[in-house]
Structures are given as C-alpha cells and as structure tokens.
Amino acid sequence: MAAENSSVTEFILAGLTYEPGLQIPLFFLFLGFYMVTVVSNLGLIMLIGLNSHLYTPMYFFLFNLSLIDICYSTTITPKMLMSFVAEKNIILHAGCLTQLFFFCFFVISESFILSAMAYDRYVAICNPLVYAVTMSPKVCLLLLLGVYVMGFLGAMAHTGSIANLTFCADHLVNHFMCDILPLLELSCNSTYDHELVVFIVVAIDIGMPIVTIFISYTLILSSILHIHSTEGRSKAFSTCSSHMIVVSLFFGSGAFMYLKPPSILSLDQGKVASLFYTIVVPMFNPLIYSLRNKDVKVALRKTLGRKIFS
C-alpha cells in the first residue's frame, strides 16, 4: 500500500498536547482508561461466554461489540501513550497506513454492529412472536458477516486513497494517531479527489447505520406507545436505553469530527472529538451495558457465586 511517489518514509505523531507539565499526568490518565477498557470488555466477553442464558442474538452482537472495542482501542491507545513519554513519537509510513486501516476497519464495523443491534431490538419489541425465526443463528451470522465486510471495504477505500497521496517534506502529523484528515493536510498535491472519497465513504458508513437505527427506533417508539401497561412500556424502554446511549456517544462524536468542513472544525478541536470515539466510547460501552442491564447483573452474580462457592 505504500505510495511509490512519496519521499516520506516515516511520520512523527504530534500527540495530544505540547504542554510538558501535562505529559506524565495524561500518560497515566489514558493508561488507566486503556486498562479499564480492556478489563471491562474482556470481562463482558467472558461473562457472556460462561452463561448459557446469555446465548441470544442481543448478547451475540454485544459479545462482538466488546471484541471490536478491545481491538479498536489497542490499535490507537498504545501508540498514543508513547507520545507522552517519547521525545519523538515516530511511526513508519507503512505502520501509519496499517494503523489507519485497522482504525477504519474497527470504527466502521462498530457503526454497523450498532445498527444490527438496533434491528435486533426492533424485531424483539415489534415482532416478538417471530423473533426466534427472524433472528435465527444463521441470520445473526450473516448480519455479522455484513458488518465485517463493510468494515473491510471502507478501510480499504480510505487506506487506498491515503496511500496514493504524495508527502513531500513535512511529516509531522498533527494528531495522536494516523487519521484521515491530518494526513490529507500533509499532502503536497491536490486532495480534492481524496476528500471526495472520504466524504462518500463516511456518508455511507455513518449514513447507512444512522438511517437503520433511526427507522428501527421510530418503529420501536410507535410500538411502545401502543403498549397500554406502564410496566410494559418501562420494560421496553429499559431494553433499548443502553443501546441508545452508546449510539448517541459514538455517532455524535464521529459526526462532529468528519461531517463538518475543516474550516469550521480545526484539527486541535478534532483531537478532542476523536478522544470520545477512540478512547471514551470503547471504555464506556461495557460499563453502560453492565450497569443498566438486569441480565448482565444476574449473570455476574451467578458467576461470582460459582467462583466463591468453588
């Protein structure tokens, strides 16, 4: 994938801040975030794997969401931590493209798996009598395959476009990772076609899941409003509330970063927006689902009870 017409063989990642006094505190802060992300997501994966009553489509997708979050965070955070302790956080041209590919792959996969989870909630609430047939294991596997195929295609489109850029002299990436917009800024040739590719691919990879989620929750809300019992409405809302919070955090920060023109959003502001969907969201996802989900709480008590008893 390396660009043959580029004289740049490596990049320097500028990091999050230039303030010397903030480097060590931020290192330990984000190291703590990363440890919480890995432990909480890994814990949720193990919890789902150890409890057979969680072998349902909803937790099948949640299992994969946690797996994506671990890989997603691992793609970004360790290299970002180096910028707080190293004098120059150098990354090779090939390494930069590799990080970009996996970043795009996991972030796009996450957006589509969130839409698959919204569809699952729609079927569960609006068509409960045919839920077992509609969300059969075969259908779930096909949906998951679609999630990863879209992730792969989007990552290839973004990475292929960036790989064709020419980087002449400046190799300081004004970011804590190899992201699309900071790399476009370093190009010494026209980036119009590349920006168009970015806009189209991002519009598809964010637009399609958002439309799916919006339609699903519009139908869910309509169905909930027809439920006469207060208890039934409350149960339906609680089933969807965790997912709605995660969706709002993820797509809100992503849209803020990529769907605004660079003239409106500076790269320094973009770094802050990037922190939410690269660091904060993967950390909060398992916590939100664990703290607001009765099934997960019951499974945790049972698992801990078995361990203590044994």
Short mmCIF file of C-alpha atoms in Angstrom, two decimals:
data_model
loop_
_atom_site.label_atom_id
_atom_site.label_comp_id
_atom_site.label_asym_id
_atom_site.label_seq_id
_atom_site.Cartn_x
_atom_site.Cartn_y
_atom_site.Cartn_z
CA MET A 1 0.00 0.00 0.00
CA ALA A 2 2.95 2.37 0.33
CA ALA A 3 2.88 5.29 -2.07
CA GLU A 4 5.73 4.93 -4.59
CA ASN A 5 5.77 8.68 -5.35
CA SER A 6 6.28 9.71 -1.74
CA SER A 7 9.70 10.68 -0.37
CA VAL A 8 8.46 10.39 3.23
CA THR A 9 9.34 7.07 4.86
CA GLU A 10 8.15 7.94 8.37
CA PHE A 11 5.88 10.33 10.24
CA ILE A 12 6.05 12.00 13.64
CA LEU A 13 2.82 11.96 15.64
CA ALA A 14 2.43 15.31 17.41
CA GLY A 15 0.31 13.83 20.20
CA LEU A 16 -2.49 15.39 22.19
CA THR A 17 -0.70 18.39 23.69
CA TYR A 18 2.64 20.21 23.64
CA GLU A 19 2.48 21.20 27.33
CA PRO A 20 5.42 19.44 29.13
CA GLY A 21 3.70 19.57 32.52
CA LEU A 22 0.70 17.62 31.22
CA GLN A 23 2.60 14.76 29.57
CA ILE A 24 3.04 12.43 32.57
CA PRO A 25 -0.42 13.06 34.13
CA LEU A 26 -2.07 12.42 30.75
CA PHE A 27 0.03 9.28 30.26
CA PHE A 28 -1.28 7.74 33.48
CA LEU A 29 -4.82 9.01 32.80
CA PHE A 30 -5.06 7.36 29.39
CA LEU A 31 -3.18 4.29 30.57
CA GLY A 32 -5.91 3.93 33.20
CA PHE A 33 -8.59 4.41 30.52
CA TYR A 34 -6.99 1.71 28.38
CA MET A 35 -6.75 -0.76 31.26
CA VAL A 36 -10.41 -0.18 32.17
CA THR A 37 -11.38 -0.64 28.52
CA VAL A 38 -9.54 -3.94 28.14
CA VAL A 39 -10.57 -5.38 31.53
CA SER A 40 -14.26 -4.36 31.29
CA ASN A 41 -14.71 -5.51 27.69
CA LEU A 42 -12.81 -8.75 28.32
CA GLY A 43 -14.90 -9.30 31.44
CA LEU A 44 -18.13 -8.85 29.47
CA ILE A 45 -16.90 -11.26 26.79
CA MET A 46 -16.11 -13.89 29.44
CA LEU A 47 -19.43 -13.28 31.20
CA ILE A 48 -21.40 -13.87 28.00
CA GLY A 49 -19.32 -16.94 27.18
CA LEU A 50 -19.79 -18.52 30.64
CA ASN A 51 -23.57 -18.01 30.96
CA SER A 52 -25.77 -20.01 28.60
CA HIS A 53 -28.86 -17.86 29.27
CA LEU A 54 -27.00 -15.03 27.51
CA TYR A 55 -26.71 -17.04 24.29
CA THR A 56 -29.21 -14.80 22.49
CA PRO A 57 -28.85 -12.55 19.41
CA MET A 58 -28.64 -9.42 21.57
CA TYR A 59 -25.66 -10.74 23.54
CA PHE A 60 -24.13 -12.31 20.43
CA PHE A 61 -23.82 -8.80 18.98
CA LEU A 62 -22.75 -7.38 22.34
CA PHE A 63 -20.00 -10.03 22.51
CA ASN A 64 -18.70 -8.86 19.13
CA LEU A 65 -19.06 -5.19 20.09
CA SER A 66 -16.80 -5.77 23.08
CA LEU A 67 -14.32 -7.68 20.91
CA ILE A 68 -14.25 -4.79 18.41
CA ASP A 69 -13.80 -2.26 21.23
CA ILE A 70 -10.74 -4.09 22.60
CA CYS A 71 -9.10 -4.29 19.17
CA TYR A 72 -10.17 -0.74 18.33
CA SER A 73 -8.66 0.72 21.49
CA THR A 74 -5.48 -1.38 21.13
CA THR A 75 -4.98 -0.02 17.61
CA ILE A 76 -4.86 3.57 18.90
CA THR A 77 -4.01 3.88 22.61
CA PRO A 78 -0.56 2.20 22.99
CA LYS A 79 0.92 4.35 20.22
CA MET A 80 -0.75 7.44 21.66
CA LEU A 81 0.77 6.72 25.09
CA MET A 82 4.25 6.81 23.53
CA SER A 83 3.74 10.46 22.56
CA PHE A 84 3.58 11.37 26.28
CA VAL A 85 6.91 9.77 27.17
CA ALA A 86 8.99 9.79 23.96
CA GLU A 87 10.80 12.84 22.62
CA LYS A 88 9.59 11.99 19.12
CA ASN A 89 6.75 9.55 18.54
CA ILE A 90 7.91 8.16 15.18
CA ILE A 91 5.80 5.82 13.06
CA LEU A 92 6.91 4.36 9.72
CA HIS A 93 4.92 5.17 6.57
CA ALA A 94 3.80 1.53 6.30
CA GLY A 95 2.98 1.45 10.02
CA CYS A 96 0.92 4.61 9.68
CA LEU A 97 -1.13 3.11 6.84
CA THR A 98 -1.55 -0.11 8.84
CA GLN A 99 -2.85 1.81 11.86
CA LEU A 100 -5.18 3.78 9.58
CA PHE A 101 -6.52 0.57 8.01
CA PHE A 102 -7.31 -1.14 11.32
CA PHE A 103 -8.69 2.08 12.82
CA CYS A 104 -11.10 2.43 9.87
CA PHE A 105 -11.94 -1.28 9.90
CA PHE A 106 -12.92 -1.34 13.58
CA VAL A 107 -14.69 2.03 13.67
CA ILE A 108 -16.81 1.17 10.59
CA SER A 109 -17.51 -2.33 11.97
CA GLU A 110 -18.67 -0.76 15.23
CA SER A 111 -21.06 1.57 13.43
CA PHE A 112 -22.66 -1.33 11.55
CA ILE A 113 -22.84 -3.65 14.55
CA LEU A 114 -24.68 -0.91 16.45
CA SER A 115 -27.19 -0.78 13.60
CA ALA A 116 -27.54 -4.60 13.71
CA MET A 117 -28.26 -4.34 17.44
CA ALA A 118 -30.93 -1.71 16.73
CA TYR A 119 -32.56 -4.04 14.20
CA ASP A 120 -32.46 -6.84 16.77
CA ARG A 121 -34.27 -4.61 19.31
CA TYR A 122 -36.86 -3.69 16.65
CA VAL A 123 -37.66 -7.34 15.95
CA ALA A 124 -37.75 -8.20 19.68
CA ILE A 125 -40.20 -5.40 20.55
CA CYS A 126 -42.29 -5.03 17.37
CA ASN A 127 -42.43 -8.67 16.21
CA PRO A 128 -41.81 -10.80 19.32
CA LEU A 129 -43.80 -13.81 18.01
CA VAL A 130 -41.44 -14.32 15.06
CA TYR A 131 -38.27 -13.18 16.86
CA ALA A 132 -36.74 -16.67 17.08
CA VAL A 133 -37.21 -17.23 13.34
CA THR A 134 -36.28 -13.72 12.18
CA MET A 135 -33.13 -13.57 14.34
CA SER A 136 -32.06 -17.19 13.84
CA PRO A 137 -28.37 -18.12 14.29
CA LYS A 138 -27.95 -18.15 10.50
CA VAL A 139 -29.37 -14.63 10.16
CA CYS A 140 -27.17 -13.37 13.01
CA LEU A 141 -24.06 -14.82 11.36
CA LEU A 142 -25.00 -13.23 8.02
CA LEU A 143 -25.52 -9.86 9.72
CA LEU A 144 -22.15 -10.19 11.44
CA LEU A 145 -20.51 -11.12 8.14
CA GLY A 146 -22.05 -8.00 6.60
CA VAL A 147 -20.67 -5.91 9.48
CA TYR A 148 -17.10 -7.06 8.89
CA VAL A 149 -17.36 -6.92 5.08
CA MET A 150 -18.49 -3.27 5.26
CA GLY A 151 -15.66 -2.58 7.71
CA PHE A 152 -13.11 -4.14 5.36
CA LEU A 153 -14.39 -2.35 2.24
CA GLY A 154 -14.49 1.04 3.99
CA ALA A 155 -11.00 0.55 5.43
CA MET A 156 -9.62 -0.43 2.01
CA ALA A 157 -11.21 2.63 0.38
CA HIS A 158 -9.79 5.06 2.96
CA THR A 159 -6.35 3.47 3.17
CA GLY A 160 -6.00 3.09 -0.60
CA SER A 161 -6.90 6.75 -1.08
CA ILE A 162 -4.36 7.95 1.52
CA ALA A 163 -1.67 5.60 0.17
CA ASN A 164 -1.86 7.37 -3.20
CA LEU A 165 -1.04 10.77 -1.71
CA THR A 166 2.37 12.37 -2.17
CA PHE A 167 4.07 13.55 1.03
CA CYS A 168 6.99 15.83 0.18
CA ALA A 169 8.72 17.41 3.17
CA ASP A 170 6.52 17.98 6.20
CA HIS A 171 5.97 14.69 8.07
CA LEU A 172 4.59 15.98 11.39
CA VAL A 173 1.06 14.57 11.81
CA ASN A 174 -0.94 17.00 13.94
CA HIS A 175 -2.75 14.22 15.82
CA PHE A 176 -2.18 11.37 18.28
CA MET A 177 -2.86 8.79 15.55
CA CYS A 178 -2.72 8.36 11.78
CA ASP A 179 -6.16 9.72 10.98
CA ILE A 180 -7.50 10.69 7.57
CA LEU A 181 -7.85 14.48 7.86
CA PRO A 182 -4.38 15.17 9.40
CA LEU A 183 -2.74 13.05 6.69
CA LEU A 184 -4.64 14.91 3.96
CA GLU A 185 -3.22 18.16 5.33
CA LEU A 186 0.35 16.90 4.76
CA SER A 187 -0.15 16.13 1.08
CA CYS A 188 1.72 18.35 -1.35
CA ASN A 189 -0.60 17.59 -4.27
CA SER A 190 -4.33 18.18 -4.78
CA THR A 191 -6.52 16.39 -2.24
CA TYR A 192 -9.91 17.17 -3.81
CA ASP A 193 -10.47 13.64 -5.14
CA HIS A 194 -9.30 12.12 -1.86
CA GLU A 195 -11.58 14.40 0.18
CA LEU A 196 -14.46 13.36 -2.07
CA VAL A 197 -13.68 9.68 -1.42
CA VAL A 198 -13.58 10.38 2.32
CA PHE A 199 -16.91 12.21 2.23
CA ILE A 200 -18.66 9.50 0.19
CA VAL A 201 -17.30 6.58 2.25
CA VAL A 202 -18.00 8.31 5.59
CA ALA A 203 -21.50 9.27 4.40
CA ILE A 204 -22.19 5.60 3.59
CA ASP A 205 -20.53 4.14 6.69
CA ILE A 206 -22.23 6.60 9.05
CA GLY A 207 -25.33 7.33 6.99
CA MET A 208 -26.50 3.74 6.45
CA PRO A 209 -26.25 2.73 10.13
CA ILE A 210 -27.86 6.00 11.30
CA VAL A 211 -30.80 5.54 8.89
CA THR A 212 -31.20 1.92 10.02
CA ILE A 213 -31.09 2.93 13.70
CA PHE A 214 -33.47 5.86 13.14
CA ILE A 215 -36.05 3.72 11.32
CA SER A 216 -35.73 0.93 13.91
CA TYR A 217 -36.26 3.26 16.86
CA THR A 218 -39.10 5.13 15.13
CA LEU A 219 -40.95 1.82 14.75
CA ILE A 220 -39.98 0.80 18.30
CA LEU A 221 -41.31 4.08 19.72
CA SER A 222 -44.54 3.68 17.77
CA SER A 223 -44.92 0.14 19.12
CA ILE A 224 -44.16 1.22 22.71
CA LEU A 225 -46.79 3.96 22.57
CA HIS A 226 -49.39 1.29 21.76
CA ILE A 227 -48.49 -0.67 24.91
CA HIS A 228 -51.18 0.09 27.49
CA SER A 229 -49.46 -1.12 30.65
CA THR A 230 -46.94 1.19 32.32
CA GLU A 231 -44.81 -1.81 33.28
CA GLY A 232 -44.68 -2.99 29.68
CA ARG A 233 -43.61 0.44 28.43
CA SER A 234 -40.96 0.71 31.14
CA LYS A 235 -39.55 -2.71 30.27
CA ALA A 236 -39.42 -1.86 26.56
CA PHE A 237 -37.67 1.47 27.21
CA SER A 238 -35.13 -0.13 29.56
CA THR A 239 -34.34 -2.75 26.90
CA CYS A 240 -33.31 -0.01 24.46
CA SER A 241 -31.90 2.69 26.75
CA SER A 242 -28.34 1.30 26.99
CA HIS A 243 -28.06 0.94 23.24
CA MET A 244 -29.43 4.45 22.65
CA ILE A 245 -26.82 5.97 24.99
CA VAL A 246 -23.97 4.12 23.24
CA VAL A 247 -25.29 5.13 19.80
CA SER A 248 -25.55 8.80 20.82
CA LEU A 249 -21.97 8.89 22.16
CA PHE A 250 -20.45 7.08 19.20
CA PHE A 251 -22.23 8.69 16.27
CA GLY A 252 -22.40 12.13 17.89
CA SER A 253 -18.63 12.42 18.31
CA GLY A 254 -17.92 10.77 14.93
CA ALA A 255 -20.26 13.07 13.02
CA PHE A 256 -18.81 16.10 14.82
CA MET A 257 -15.34 15.11 13.59
CA TYR A 258 -15.98 14.05 9.99
CA LEU A 259 -19.18 15.69 8.77
CA LYS A 260 -18.05 19.28 9.39
CA PRO A 261 -15.82 21.19 6.94
CA PRO A 262 -12.19 21.67 8.12
CA SER A 263 -12.76 25.46 8.04
CA ILE A 264 -15.33 25.09 10.84
CA LEU A 265 -13.56 22.44 12.91
CA SER A 266 -9.80 22.83 13.48
CA LEU A 267 -7.60 19.75 13.88
CA ASP A 268 -6.93 20.65 17.53
CA GLN A 269 -10.69 20.56 18.18
CA GLY A 270 -10.81 17.37 16.12
CA LYS A 271 -8.35 15.73 18.52
CA VAL A 272 -10.79 16.28 21.37
CA ALA A 273 -13.68 14.89 19.31
CA SER A 274 -11.52 11.90 18.36
CA LEU A 275 -10.86 11.14 22.03
CA PHE A 276 -14.54 10.36 22.55
CA TYR A 277 -14.98 7.71 19.87
CA THR A 278 -11.46 6.24 20.11
CA ILE A 279 -10.86 6.23 23.89
CA VAL A 280 -14.01 7.11 25.85
CA VAL A 281 -16.71 5.18 23.95
CA PRO A 282 -14.90 1.78 23.98
CA MET A 283 -14.37 2.24 27.74
CA PHE A 284 -17.98 3.21 28.49
CA ASN A 285 -19.73 0.62 26.30
CA PRO A 286 -19.35 -2.40 28.65
CA LEU A 287 -19.97 -0.22 31.72
CA ILE A 288 -23.22 1.13 30.26
CA TYR A 289 -24.47 -2.33 29.28
CA SER A 290 -23.40 -3.84 32.61
CA LEU A 291 -24.83 -1.18 34.92
CA ARG A 292 -28.16 -0.81 33.07
CA ASN A 293 -28.83 -4.46 32.19
CA LYS A 294 -30.53 -6.85 34.61
CA ASP A 295 -29.47 -9.99 32.69
CA VAL A 296 -25.81 -8.98 32.89
CA LYS A 297 -26.11 -8.22 36.61
CA VAL A 298 -27.74 -11.62 37.25
CA ALA A 299 -25.06 -13.38 35.19
CA LEU A 300 -22.32 -11.55 37.11
CA ARG A 301 -23.81 -12.56 40.48
CA LYS A 302 -24.15 -16.18 39.36
CA THR A 303 -20.61 -16.30 38.00
CA LEU A 304 -19.13 -14.72 41.13
CA GLY A 305 -21.27 -17.02 43.28
CA ARG A 306 -19.93 -20.10 41.47
CA LYS A 307 -16.35 -18.91 41.91
CA ILE A 308 -16.80 -18.17 45.62
CA PHE A 309 -18.60 -21.47 46.21
CA SER A 310 -15.95 -23.49 44.35
#
